[in-house]
mmCIF file of C-alpha atoms in Angstrom:
data_model
loop_
_atom_site.group_PDB
_atom_site.id
_atom_site.type_symbol
_atom_site.label_atom_id
_atom_site.label_comp_id
_atom_site.label_asym_id
_atom_site.label_seq_id
_atom_site.Cartn_x
_atom_site.Cartn_y
_atom_site.Cartn_z
ATOM 1 C CA VAL A 1 68.661 105.608 96.965
ATOM 2 C CA GLU A 2 68.542 102.853 99.545
ATOM 3 C CA LEU A 3 71.485 100.686 100.460
ATOM 4 C CA ASP A 4 70.981 97.151 99.237
ATOM 5 C CA ASN A 5 73.181 95.083 101.564
ATOM 6 C CA ALA A 6 72.691 91.971 99.447
ATOM 7 C CA SER A 7 74.394 93.686 96.479
ATOM 8 C CA LEU A 8 77.557 94.145 98.514
ATOM 9 C CA GLY A 9 78.091 90.405 98.762
ATOM 10 C CA ALA A 10 80.688 89.098 101.188
ATOM 11 C CA VAL A 11 83.120 91.981 101.415
ATOM 12 C CA VAL A 12 86.625 90.722 102.036
ATOM 13 C CA GLY A 13 89.308 93.226 102.900
ATOM 14 C CA MET A 14 91.495 94.380 100.042
ATOM 15 C CA ILE A 15 94.647 93.929 102.115
ATOM 16 C CA GLU A 16 93.824 90.272 102.830
ATOM 17 C CA GLU A 17 93.211 89.584 99.143
ATOM 18 C CA VAL A 18 96.417 91.297 98.029
ATOM 19 C CA THR A 19 98.611 89.563 100.622
ATOM 20 C CA SER A 20 97.075 86.191 99.768
ATOM 21 C CA TYR A 21 97.798 86.836 96.070
ATOM 22 C CA LEU A 22 101.395 87.876 96.830
ATOM 23 C CA SER A 23 101.897 84.796 98.999
ATOM 24 C CA THR A 24 101.376 82.629 95.927
ATOM 25 C CA HIS A 25 103.480 84.755 93.586
ATOM 26 C CA LEU A 26 106.394 85.327 95.971
ATOM 27 C CA SER A 27 106.429 81.834 97.505
ATOM 28 C CA LEU A 28 106.161 83.375 100.973
ATOM 29 C CA THR A 29 104.048 82.235 103.907
ATOM 30 C CA LEU A 30 101.385 84.473 105.414
ATOM 31 C CA GLY A 31 102.167 85.082 109.065
ATOM 32 C CA THR A 32 105.762 83.856 108.750
ATOM 33 C CA ASN A 33 107.522 86.159 106.292
ATOM 34 C CA LEU A 34 104.563 87.955 104.653
ATOM 35 C CA PHE A 35 102.213 90.147 106.678
ATOM 36 C CA ALA A 36 99.203 92.442 106.321
ATOM 37 C CA ASN A 37 99.514 95.868 107.992
ATOM 38 C CA VAL A 38 102.562 94.918 110.099
ATOM 39 C CA LEU A 39 106.252 94.143 109.608
ATOM 40 C CA PRO A 40 107.442 92.260 112.716
ATOM 41 C CA GLU A 41 110.926 91.099 113.563
ATOM 42 C CA PRO A 42 111.856 87.769 111.923
ATOM 43 C CA ARG A 43 111.120 84.656 113.975
ATOM 44 C CA SER A 44 113.838 82.628 112.323
ATOM 45 C CA THR A 45 117.286 83.218 110.913
ATOM 46 C CA GLN A 46 116.144 81.136 107.930
ATOM 47 C CA ASP A 47 114.028 84.006 106.570
ATOM 48 C CA THR A 48 115.996 86.111 104.109
ATOM 49 C CA VAL A 49 113.327 88.801 103.809
ATOM 50 C CA MET A 50 110.236 90.026 105.605
ATOM 51 C CA VAL A 51 107.432 91.578 103.528
ATOM 52 C CA GLY A 52 104.691 93.840 104.859
ATOM 53 C CA VAL A 53 101.724 95.006 102.791
ATOM 54 C CA PHE A 54 100.019 98.054 104.280
ATOM 55 C CA GLU A 55 96.726 99.767 103.504
ATOM 56 C CA ALA A 56 97.374 103.356 102.453
ATOM 57 C CA ALA A 57 95.263 106.389 101.596
ATOM 58 C CA GLY A 58 93.852 106.150 98.116
ATOM 59 C CA SER A 59 92.050 108.473 95.758
ATOM 60 C CA SER A 60 88.339 109.157 95.487
ATOM 61 C CA PRO A 61 86.051 106.354 94.310
ATOM 62 C CA GLU A 62 84.691 106.318 90.761
ATOM 63 C CA ARG A 63 81.046 106.663 89.760
ATOM 64 C CA THR A 64 79.540 105.856 86.399
ATOM 65 C CA TYR A 65 77.267 108.916 86.657
ATOM 66 C CA ALA A 66 77.416 111.827 89.072
ATOM 67 C CA ALA A 67 74.440 110.671 91.159
ATOM 68 C CA SER A 68 75.109 106.927 90.922
ATOM 69 C CA PRO A 69 76.490 104.723 93.691
ATOM 70 C CA VAL A 70 80.230 104.096 93.737
ATOM 71 C CA ALA A 71 81.265 101.831 90.853
ATOM 72 C CA TRP A 72 84.721 101.055 92.233
ATOM 73 C CA GLU A 73 87.134 102.189 94.912
ATOM 74 C CA ASN A 74 90.760 103.302 94.549
ATOM 75 C CA PRO A 75 92.729 102.445 97.696
ATOM 76 C CA ARG A 76 96.517 102.147 97.742
ATOM 77 C CA VAL A 77 98.903 99.606 99.178
ATOM 78 C CA ASP A 78 102.432 100.194 100.401
ATOM 79 C CA VAL A 79 104.699 97.187 99.977
ATOM 80 C CA VAL A 80 107.696 97.187 102.327
ATOM 81 C CA VAL A 81 110.458 94.578 102.105
ATOM 82 C CA ARG A 82 113.151 94.333 104.772
ATOM 83 C CA SER A 83 116.280 92.217 104.522
ATOM 84 C CA THR A 84 117.374 90.071 107.414
ATOM 85 C CA GLN A 85 120.963 89.275 108.284
ATOM 86 C CA GLY A 86 122.899 87.935 105.312
ATOM 87 C CA ALA A 87 125.986 85.747 105.237
ATOM 88 C CA ALA A 88 128.168 86.114 108.317
ATOM 89 C CA GLY A 89 125.483 88.265 109.966
ATOM 90 C CA VAL A 90 125.965 91.188 107.566
ATOM 91 C CA PRO A 91 122.782 92.698 106.062
ATOM 92 C CA SER A 92 122.526 92.569 102.271
ATOM 93 C CA SER A 93 120.303 94.650 100.025
ATOM 94 C CA THR A 94 120.106 91.982 97.303
ATOM 95 C CA GLY A 95 117.292 89.849 98.728
ATOM 96 C CA ALA A 96 115.123 92.796 99.754
ATOM 97 C CA ARG A 97 115.533 94.483 96.378
ATOM 98 C CA ARG A 98 114.758 91.240 94.505
ATOM 99 C CA TYR A 99 111.560 90.576 96.490
ATOM 100 C CA ALA A 100 110.421 94.191 96.109
ATOM 101 C CA TRP A 101 110.777 93.875 92.339
ATOM 102 C CA ARG A 102 109.008 90.499 92.314
ATOM 103 C CA ALA A 103 106.092 91.968 94.296
ATOM 104 C CA TRP A 104 106.015 94.992 91.962
ATOM 105 C CA ARG A 105 105.819 92.742 88.889
ATOM 106 C CA ALA A 106 103.187 90.436 90.411
ATOM 107 C CA LEU A 107 100.927 93.378 91.285
ATOM 108 C CA GLU A 108 101.510 95.125 87.970
ATOM 109 C CA LEU A 109 100.146 92.042 86.173
ATOM 110 C CA VAL A 110 96.742 92.290 87.910
ATOM 111 C CA LYS A 111 94.227 93.392 85.276
ATOM 112 C CA ASN A 112 90.469 92.668 85.136
ATOM 113 C CA GLN A 113 90.442 89.648 87.427
ATOM 114 C CA LYS A 114 89.635 88.257 90.828
ATOM 115 C CA LEU A 115 92.623 87.443 93.001
ATOM 116 C CA PRO A 116 92.882 83.849 94.197
ATOM 117 C CA THR A 117 92.309 83.788 97.947
ATOM 118 C CA SER A 118 91.609 81.188 100.564
ATOM 119 C CA THR A 119 88.166 82.669 101.254
ATOM 120 C CA GLY A 120 86.797 82.253 97.739
ATOM 121 C CA THR A 121 84.723 85.442 98.185
ATOM 122 C CA ASN A 122 86.848 88.123 96.662
ATOM 123 C CA SER A 123 86.425 91.367 94.787
ATOM 124 C CA TYR A 124 86.958 92.076 91.128
ATOM 125 C CA TYR A 125 90.176 93.993 90.449
ATOM 126 C CA LEU A 126 90.214 96.341 87.495
ATOM 127 C CA ARG A 127 93.954 96.933 87.888
ATOM 128 C CA VAL A 128 96.799 97.336 90.333
ATOM 129 C CA GLU A 129 99.127 100.057 89.170
ATOM 130 C CA PRO A 130 102.507 100.615 90.860
ATOM 131 C CA GLU A 131 103.135 104.345 91.218
ATOM 132 C CA GLN A 132 106.925 104.076 91.244
ATOM 133 C CA SER A 133 109.639 101.486 90.964
ATOM 134 C CA PRO A 134 110.854 99.880 94.187
ATOM 135 C CA TYR A 135 113.353 102.102 95.968
ATOM 136 C CA LEU A 136 115.537 102.085 99.064
ATOM 137 C CA LEU A 137 113.459 103.547 101.901
ATOM 138 C CA GLU A 138 116.087 103.304 104.623
ATOM 139 C CA ARG A 139 118.485 101.179 106.566
ATOM 140 C CA ASP A 140 116.855 100.400 109.868
ATOM 141 C CA GLY A 141 118.426 100.602 113.332
ATOM 142 C CA GLN A 142 120.074 97.199 112.808
ATOM 143 C CA GLY A 143 121.535 98.153 109.433
ATOM 144 C CA ARG A 144 119.029 96.064 107.440
ATOM 145 C CA TYR A 145 117.930 97.332 104.037
ATOM 146 C CA VAL A 146 114.294 98.343 103.566
ATOM 147 C CA PHE A 147 112.857 98.722 100.052
ATOM 148 C CA GLY A 148 109.321 99.732 99.144
ATOM 149 C CA PHE A 149 106.823 101.040 96.639
ATOM 150 C CA THR A 150 103.195 102.159 96.484
ATOM 151 C CA ALA A 151 100.501 100.823 94.149
ATOM 152 C CA LEU A 152 97.044 102.159 93.313
ATOM 153 C CA VAL A 153 94.379 99.441 93.496
ATOM 154 C CA SER A 154 91.136 99.790 91.542
ATOM 155 C CA ARG A 155 88.563 97.251 92.696
ATOM 156 C CA VAL A 156 84.845 96.662 92.540
ATOM 157 C CA ILE A 157 83.541 95.537 95.928
ATOM 158 C CA GLY A 158 81.095 92.646 96.248
ATOM 159 C CA THR A 159 80.820 91.972 92.543
ATOM 160 C CA THR A 160 80.045 88.855 90.583
ATOM 161 C CA ASN A 161 82.246 89.882 87.627
ATOM 162 C CA GLY A 162 84.835 87.437 86.352
#
């Protein structure tokens, strides 16, 4: 079997597509309070939460037949939400927990669709399946609350479906 590069289409990274999708559903701004593969310190005291979406190890890809090319991949994403300082400079878990649940719900709704992105060349998503409910990961060195969850992503790369 030879690799047909034309059949791959314009492969856009899964993490870019997922963060772009979450930007719309969480009303957050990419590069300001929503990030791909990083969770920096807040630039402004106006931000109540910072959200990082990280690529994580997935499971093996699926094939339609044993000798066939990969039909779809199964990567994972880790969503991490950190609170910033609340009223009177005291960290609060409320905002971080709320945004973690909103991200969980937005991703859980992805079924048999392309995700709207700014590139217009995206993959077809069979499903995004959270593997657990959002939970408290830790309180960081500054006492801020950090919530997170992991989701399995099943996507067909370079497809014309949808």
